[in-house]
Coordinates of C-alpha atoms in Angstrom, one line a residue:
K1 CA 0.0 0.0 0.0
D2 CA 1.0 3.6 -0.6
T3 CA -0.3 6.8 0.8
E4 CA -1.2 9.3 -2.0
T5 CA -1.9 12.9 -1.2
Q6 CA -4.5 14.6 -3.4
V7 CA -4.7 18.4 -3.5
T8 CA -8.0 20.1 -4.6
V9 CA -9.2 23.7 -4.6
S10 CA -12.5 24.6 -3.0
K11 CA -14.9 26.3 -5.4
D12 CA -16.4 28.3 -2.5
T13 CA -13.3 29.6 -0.6
G14 CA -10.6 29.2 -3.2
T15 CA -8.5 27.5 -0.6
Q16 CA -6.5 24.3 -1.0
V17 CA -8.0 21.3 0.7
T18 CA -5.7 18.2 1.2
A19 CA -6.9 14.7 1.7
T20 CA -5.1 11.4 1.8
Q21 CA -6.2 8.0 0.6
N22 CA -4.6 4.6 0.5
T23 CA -3.9 3.4 -3.0
E24 CA -2.5 0.1 -4.0
I25 CA 0.8 0.2 -5.9
K26 CA 0.4 -1.4 -9.3
D27 CA 2.6 -4.4 -9.3
P28 CA 4.1 -5.4 -12.7
I29 CA 3.0 -9.0 -12.1
E30 CA -0.6 -7.9 -12.2
T31 CA -0.9 -5.0 -14.6
Q32 CA -0.4 -4.4 -18.2
D33 CA -0.4 -0.6 -18.5
E34 CA 3.2 0.0 -17.5
R35 CA 6.1 0.1 -19.9
L36 CA 8.9 -0.9 -17.6
L37 CA 9.3 -3.5 -14.9
S38 CA 10.3 -2.3 -11.4
V39 CA 13.5 -4.2 -11.9
D40 CA 14.3 -2.0 -14.9
F41 CA 14.0 1.2 -12.8
A42 CA 16.2 -0.3 -10.1
A43 CA 18.8 -1.2 -12.8
L44 CA 18.7 2.2 -14.4
F45 CA 19.6 3.8 -11.1
G46 CA 22.4 1.3 -10.4
H47 CA 20.8 -0.4 -7.4
I48 CA 22.4 -3.9 -7.8
R49 CA 21.1 -5.3 -4.5
L50 CA 17.6 -4.1 -5.2
V51 CA 17.8 -5.7 -8.7
E52 CA 18.7 -9.0 -7.2
L53 CA 15.9 -8.8 -4.6
I54 CA 13.3 -8.0 -7.2
L55 CA 14.4 -10.8 -9.5
T56 CA 14.2 -13.2 -6.6
F57 CA 10.7 -11.9 -5.9
Y58 CA 9.6 -12.4 -9.5
T59 CA 11.0 -16.0 -9.4
Q60 CA 9.2 -16.9 -6.2
H61 CA 5.9 -15.5 -7.7
S62 CA 6.2 -16.9 -11.2
R63 CA 4.0 -19.8 -12.4
S64 CA 7.1 -21.7 -13.5
T65 CA 10.4 -21.8 -11.8
P66 CA 13.2 -23.0 -14.1
K67 CA 16.0 -25.1 -12.7
Q68 CA 18.5 -22.4 -13.5
S69 CA 16.5 -19.8 -11.5
R70 CA 19.3 -19.3 -9.0
N71 CA 21.4 -17.8 -11.9
M72 CA 20.7 -14.1 -11.7
L73 CA 21.6 -13.6 -15.4
F74 CA 19.1 -16.3 -16.3
R75 CA 16.5 -14.5 -14.2
A76 CA 17.1 -11.2 -15.9
V77 CA 16.7 -12.7 -19.3
H78 CA 13.7 -14.8 -18.2
F79 CA 11.8 -11.7 -17.1
G80 CA 13.0 -9.7 -20.1
S81 CA 15.1 -7.0 -18.3
F82 CA 17.9 -5.9 -20.5
D83 CA 18.9 -3.2 -18.1
A84 CA 19.2 -5.6 -15.2
L85 CA 21.3 -8.0 -17.3
K86 CA 23.8 -5.2 -18.1
L87 CA 24.0 -4.1 -14.5
L88 CA 24.6 -7.7 -13.2
L89 CA 27.4 -8.3 -15.7
K90 CA 29.0 -5.0 -14.7
H91 CA 29.1 -5.8 -11.0
K92 CA 30.0 -9.5 -10.9
T93 CA 32.0 -12.1 -12.8
Y94 CA 29.9 -15.1 -13.9
T95 CA 30.9 -18.6 -15.0
N96 CA 30.7 -19.7 -18.6
E97 CA 27.9 -22.1 -17.6
E98 CA 25.8 -19.3 -16.1
I99 CA 26.4 -17.1 -19.2
S100 CA 25.6 -20.0 -21.6
D101 CA 22.3 -20.8 -19.8
A102 CA 21.3 -17.1 -20.0
L103 CA 22.3 -17.0 -23.7
Y104 CA 20.4 -20.2 -24.5
L105 CA 17.3 -18.7 -22.9
A106 CA 17.7 -15.4 -24.7
T107 CA 17.8 -17.3 -28.0
Q108 CA 14.7 -19.3 -27.1
K109 CA 12.9 -16.0 -26.2
R110 CA 14.2 -14.3 -29.4
D111 CA 15.5 -11.4 -27.3
A112 CA 18.0 -9.8 -29.6
K113 CA 19.2 -7.1 -27.1
C114 CA 20.0 -9.7 -24.4
M115 CA 21.5 -12.0 -27.0
E116 CA 23.9 -9.3 -28.2
V117 CA 25.1 -8.5 -24.6
L118 CA 25.8 -12.2 -23.9
L119 CA 27.4 -13.0 -27.2
S120 CA 29.8 -10.1 -26.7
L121 CA 31.3 -12.2 -23.9
K122 CA 32.3 -14.9 -26.4
V123 CA 31.4 -17.9 -24.3
P124 CA 31.3 -21.3 -26.2
V125 CA 27.7 -22.2 -27.0
T126 CA 27.9 -25.7 -28.6
Q127 CA 27.5 -27.7 -25.4
M128 CA 24.3 -25.9 -24.3
T129 CA 22.7 -26.3 -27.8
L130 CA 23.6 -30.0 -28.3
N131 CA 26.1 -28.7 -31.0
M132 CA 23.3 -27.0 -32.9
N133 CA 24.1 -23.6 -34.4
L134 CA 22.0 -20.7 -33.0
Y135 CA 20.5 -20.0 -36.4
H136 CA 18.9 -23.4 -36.4
L137 CA 17.8 -23.0 -32.7
L138 CA 16.1 -19.7 -33.5
C139 CA 14.3 -21.3 -36.5
L140 CA 13.1 -24.1 -34.2
V141 CA 11.7 -21.8 -31.6
S142 CA 10.2 -19.3 -34.1
T143 CA 7.4 -21.7 -34.8
Q144 CA 6.6 -22.4 -31.2
P145 CA 4.6 -20.2 -28.6
E146 CA 6.5 -17.6 -26.6
I147 CA 8.0 -18.8 -23.4
N148 CA 5.7 -18.2 -20.4
T149 CA 7.5 -16.4 -17.7
G150 CA 4.6 -16.5 -15.3
I151 CA 4.6 -12.7 -15.3
T152 CA 2.4 -10.8 -17.6
D153 CA 4.6 -9.3 -20.3
L154 CA 4.5 -5.5 -19.9
M155 CA 6.8 -5.0 -22.9
N156 CA 7.0 -7.5 -25.8
N157 CA 10.7 -8.3 -25.8
Q158 CA 10.4 -10.8 -28.5
S159 CA 12.4 -9.5 -31.4
R160 CA 11.9 -10.1 -35.1
L161 CA 13.8 -13.1 -36.3
A162 CA 15.8 -10.9 -38.7
E163 CA 17.1 -8.8 -35.8
C164 CA 18.4 -12.0 -34.0
F165 CA 20.1 -13.2 -37.2
K166 CA 21.8 -9.8 -37.6
V167 CA 23.2 -10.2 -34.1
L168 CA 24.6 -13.7 -34.8
I169 CA 26.1 -12.5 -38.1
K170 CA 27.7 -9.5 -36.3
Y171 CA 29.4 -11.9 -33.9
S172 CA 30.7 -14.1 -36.7
H173 CA 28.5 -17.1 -36.2
D174 CA 29.0 -19.4 -39.2
V175 CA 26.1 -19.0 -41.7
N176 CA 27.3 -22.3 -43.4
S177 CA 27.4 -24.4 -40.2
R178 CA 26.9 -28.0 -41.3
V179 CA 27.1 -29.9 -38.0
P180 CA 25.1 -31.8 -36.9
D181 CA 23.2 -33.1 -39.9
R182 CA 20.0 -31.2 -41.0
T183 CA 20.8 -28.0 -39.2
Y184 CA 22.1 -25.9 -42.2
P185 CA 20.9 -22.4 -41.3
L186 CA 19.5 -21.5 -44.8
Y187 CA 17.3 -24.6 -45.1
S188 CA 16.2 -24.4 -41.5
L189 CA 15.0 -20.9 -42.1
I190 CA 13.1 -21.8 -45.2
W191 CA 11.5 -24.8 -43.4
A192 CA 10.5 -22.7 -40.4
I193 CA 9.1 -19.7 -42.3
F194 CA 7.0 -21.8 -44.6
S195 CA 5.8 -23.9 -41.7
K196 CA 4.7 -20.7 -39.9
I197 CA 3.1 -19.2 -43.0
F198 CA 1.0 -22.3 -43.7
N199 CA -0.1 -22.5 -40.1
E200 CA -1.0 -18.8 -39.7
D201 CA -4.6 -17.8 -39.2
S202 CA -5.7 -17.2 -42.7
D203 CA -7.9 -14.3 -41.6
N204 CA -5.1 -12.4 -39.9
S205 CA -3.4 -10.7 -42.9
E206 CA -1.2 -8.5 -40.6
D207 CA 0.4 -11.5 -38.9
L208 CA 1.0 -13.1 -42.3
R209 CA 2.5 -9.9 -43.7
S210 CA 4.8 -9.6 -40.7
T211 CA 6.0 -13.2 -41.1
V212 CA 6.6 -12.8 -44.8
E213 CA 8.6 -9.6 -44.4
D214 CA 10.6 -11.1 -41.5
G215 CA 11.4 -14.2 -43.5
L216 CA 12.5 -12.4 -46.6
Q217 CA 14.8 -10.2 -44.5
C218 CA 16.4 -13.2 -42.8
L219 CA 16.9 -14.8 -46.2
E220 CA 18.7 -11.7 -47.5
N221 CA 20.8 -11.5 -44.3
L222 CA 22.0 -15.1 -44.6
L223 CA 22.7 -15.0 -48.4
N224 CA 24.5 -11.6 -48.1
A225 CA 26.6 -13.1 -45.3
G226 CA 27.8 -15.9 -47.6
A227 CA 25.3 -18.7 -47.2
D228 CA 25.4 -21.2 -50.0
P229 CA 22.0 -21.9 -51.6
N230 CA 23.5 -25.0 -53.4
F231 CA 24.9 -26.8 -50.4
N232 CA 23.9 -30.5 -50.8
E233 CA 22.8 -31.4 -47.3
T234 CA 21.7 -34.8 -48.2
A235 CA 25.2 -35.9 -49.1
A236 CA 26.4 -35.1 -45.6
A237 CA 23.3 -36.4 -43.7
T238 CA 23.4 -39.8 -42.0
Y239 CA 20.0 -41.2 -42.8
S240 CA 20.4 -44.1 -40.3
N241 CA 20.8 -41.7 -37.4
E242 CA 17.3 -41.2 -36.1
E243 CA 18.6 -39.2 -33.1
T244 CA 19.9 -36.5 -35.5
L245 CA 16.5 -36.3 -37.1
I246 CA 14.8 -35.8 -33.7
I247 CA 17.3 -33.1 -32.7
S248 CA 17.1 -31.2 -36.0
G249 CA 13.3 -31.4 -36.5
R250 CA 13.4 -31.6 -40.3
L251 CA 14.6 -33.4 -43.4
A252 CA 17.8 -32.9 -45.3
F253 CA 17.8 -31.1 -48.7
P254 CA 20.2 -31.0 -51.7
S255 CA 19.5 -27.3 -52.4
A256 CA 17.6 -24.3 -51.2
L257 CA 15.2 -24.4 -54.2
V258 CA 14.3 -28.0 -53.4
C259 CA 13.7 -27.1 -49.8
V260 CA 11.1 -24.5 -50.9
V261 CA 9.3 -26.7 -53.3
Y262 CA 9.3 -29.7 -51.0
K263 CA 7.8 -27.6 -48.2
I264 CA 4.9 -26.7 -50.5
Y265 CA 4.6 -30.3 -51.6
D266 CA 4.6 -31.5 -48.0
Q267 CA 1.7 -29.2 -47.2
V268 CA -0.3 -30.3 -50.3
I269 CA 0.3 -34.0 -50.0
N270 CA -0.6 -34.2 -46.3
N271 CA -3.7 -32.0 -46.8
T272 CA -2.4 -29.5 -44.2
V273 CA -2.9 -26.5 -46.3
D274 CA -5.9 -24.4 -45.0
N275 CA -8.8 -25.1 -47.3
A276 CA -9.5 -21.4 -47.3
L277 CA -6.3 -21.0 -49.5
R278 CA -8.1 -22.9 -52.3
C279 CA -11.2 -20.8 -52.1
P280 CA -11.6 -17.8 -54.4
G281 CA -13.0 -15.7 -51.5
N282 CA -9.7 -15.5 -49.6
D283 CA -7.8 -13.6 -52.3
S284 CA -5.7 -11.4 -50.0
T285 CA -4.1 -14.4 -48.2
R286 CA -3.5 -16.3 -51.4
V287 CA -1.9 -13.4 -53.1
Q288 CA 0.4 -12.8 -50.2
I289 CA 1.5 -16.4 -50.2
D290 CA 1.9 -16.4 -54.0
Q291 CA 4.0 -13.3 -53.9
F292 CA 6.2 -14.7 -51.1
V293 CA 6.9 -17.9 -53.0
V294 CA 7.9 -16.0 -56.0
E295 CA 10.1 -13.5 -54.1
V296 CA 11.9 -16.3 -52.2
F297 CA 12.7 -18.0 -55.6
E298 CA 13.8 -14.7 -57.0
V299 CA 16.1 -13.9 -54.1
L300 CA 17.6 -17.4 -54.2
L301 CA 18.2 -17.3 -58.0
Q302 CA 19.8 -13.8 -57.7
H303 CA 22.3 -15.3 -55.2
G304 CA 23.3 -18.1 -57.5
A305 CA 20.9 -20.9 -56.7
K306 CA 20.9 -23.6 -59.3
L307 CA 17.9 -25.2 -60.8
H308 CA 19.5 -28.5 -61.5
I309 CA 21.3 -30.1 -58.5
P310 CA 21.8 -33.9 -58.9
D311 CA 20.8 -35.6 -55.7
R312 CA 23.6 -37.9 -54.4
D313 CA 21.2 -39.6 -52.0
P314 CA 21.6 -43.4 -52.7
H315 CA 17.9 -43.9 -51.9
M316 CA 16.8 -41.5 -54.7
E317 CA 16.8 -43.6 -57.9
S318 CA 14.7 -41.4 -60.2
L319 CA 16.0 -40.3 -63.6
T320 CA 15.3 -36.7 -62.9
D321 CA 16.7 -34.2 -60.5
P322 CA 15.0 -33.6 -57.1
L323 CA 13.5 -30.2 -58.1
G324 CA 11.9 -31.5 -61.2
F325 CA 10.7 -34.7 -59.5
I326 CA 9.0 -32.8 -56.7
L327 CA 7.4 -30.3 -59.1
M328 CA 6.1 -33.2 -61.3
T329 CA 4.6 -34.9 -58.2
L330 CA 3.0 -31.6 -57.1
L331 CA 1.3 -31.2 -60.4
M332 CA 0.1 -34.8 -60.4
C333 CA -1.2 -34.5 -56.9
D334 CA -3.1 -31.4 -57.9
K335 CA -4.7 -33.3 -60.8
A336 CA -2.8 -31.5 -63.6
N337 CA -3.7 -33.2 -66.9
P338 CA -0.8 -33.1 -69.5
A339 CA -3.3 -34.2 -72.3
N340 CA -5.6 -31.2 -71.8
G341 CA -3.2 -28.6 -70.6
C342 CA -2.1 -27.7 -67.1
S343 CA -5.0 -27.0 -64.8
I344 CA -3.7 -26.2 -61.3
N345 CA -6.1 -25.8 -58.4
C346 CA -3.6 -25.1 -55.6
H347 CA -3.2 -21.4 -56.0
F348 CA 0.4 -20.9 -54.9
I349 CA 1.8 -23.5 -57.3
K350 CA 1.0 -21.7 -60.5
P351 CA 3.1 -18.5 -60.0
L352 CA 6.0 -20.8 -59.1
I353 CA 5.6 -22.7 -62.4
D354 CA 5.3 -19.4 -64.3
L355 CA 8.5 -18.2 -62.6
L356 CA 10.4 -21.3 -63.5
E357 CA 9.2 -21.1 -67.1
L358 CA 10.5 -17.6 -67.2
V359 CA 13.9 -18.6 -65.9
L360 CA 14.2 -21.5 -68.4
V361 CA 13.2 -19.2 -71.3
N362 CA 15.9 -16.7 -70.3
G363 CA 18.5 -19.5 -69.8
G364 CA 18.7 -18.8 -66.1
N365 CA 20.1 -15.3 -66.8
L366 CA 18.8 -13.1 -63.9
E367 CA 20.1 -9.9 -65.5
K368 CA 18.1 -10.6 -68.6
M369 CA 15.1 -11.5 -66.5
T370 CA 15.2 -8.1 -64.7
N371 CA 15.2 -6.3 -68.0
P372 CA 11.7 -4.6 -68.3
Q373 CA 11.8 -5.4 -72.1
C374 CA 11.9 -9.1 -71.3
A375 CA 8.7 -8.8 -69.2
A376 CA 10.4 -10.4 -66.3
S377 CA 8.2 -9.1 -63.5
I378 CA 5.2 -11.3 -62.6
D379 CA 2.0 -9.6 -61.7
I380 CA 0.6 -12.0 -59.1
S381 CA -2.8 -10.3 -59.0
T382 CA -3.5 -11.3 -62.6
L383 CA -2.8 -15.0 -62.1
S384 CA -5.8 -17.3 -61.9

């Protein structure tokens, strides 16, 4: 409780009349109208002991108490206090394990500011992530619900995925990390973004647009930092190792283009695509997905992605390359009839086919494709 003094002016006498009343202090745990936690204020004024006391209080009153809760760095990240984290690191030396635990949590929470502070300490991270690179870990958690701290979030500290990728690139995390199997950052990103898009609420165009923009920015970040869109992940993957598949959470791919097309194929063949996407009424959502598929292909092709990548997987005995094989299967699944022309029902496949045809006509020359005289740009809104 706090005593608040109110001063009013009497209309009759013009004199000030004071009165006191007891008002309850709004605790960050219970309210949503504040912009900073009390621990942030304590940290901003440099009260280290008060910061520790408040973090302890939060931990005791949270719905879930992690096993690392005695680690003050972990607590600061857990409750999203960037200022408290900086103050703690300034006043005390922490072990590599304590820093690693906090960094792992910051990655799971997609808190780019906390990630950057902890990454600057250059503590090894492979042990805490089961040897997975942090790009892959970010992609895994991006499709999962935000971690529940047990305290109502007063500020949404969850950063865009692209901001977290920029931090990792800044601190020289390898964009071509290949160990363990099926954790190559570029393919993990494509897998995660398409998974999220196909599972978004088809009526929420704002969320879909945000996911699309974030995904494209991440893609550009990785490719500009030197990620190889033609890395044959299947050649390195150990298919007999089921444990690796469980850890990585996805399949291996011979190229980035195959990864994109396979993800579409996976949604279609397993009937997991929202039926609304096939209905003419939901044009806005369909157009956004169409445009995203085309833009992803364009970005990959502009960064040297190859259309023909022979698959060295010994289990793949087809006479065609993986990209062509999956596209052919997609068309057949969607009841395309080669005798009567290509009739494609699944809306987001057609712009992809049109784009590939355009690439083949221009011999894979992206400079020629971008020439306006060659009619390279595809108007998604006109596609039926």
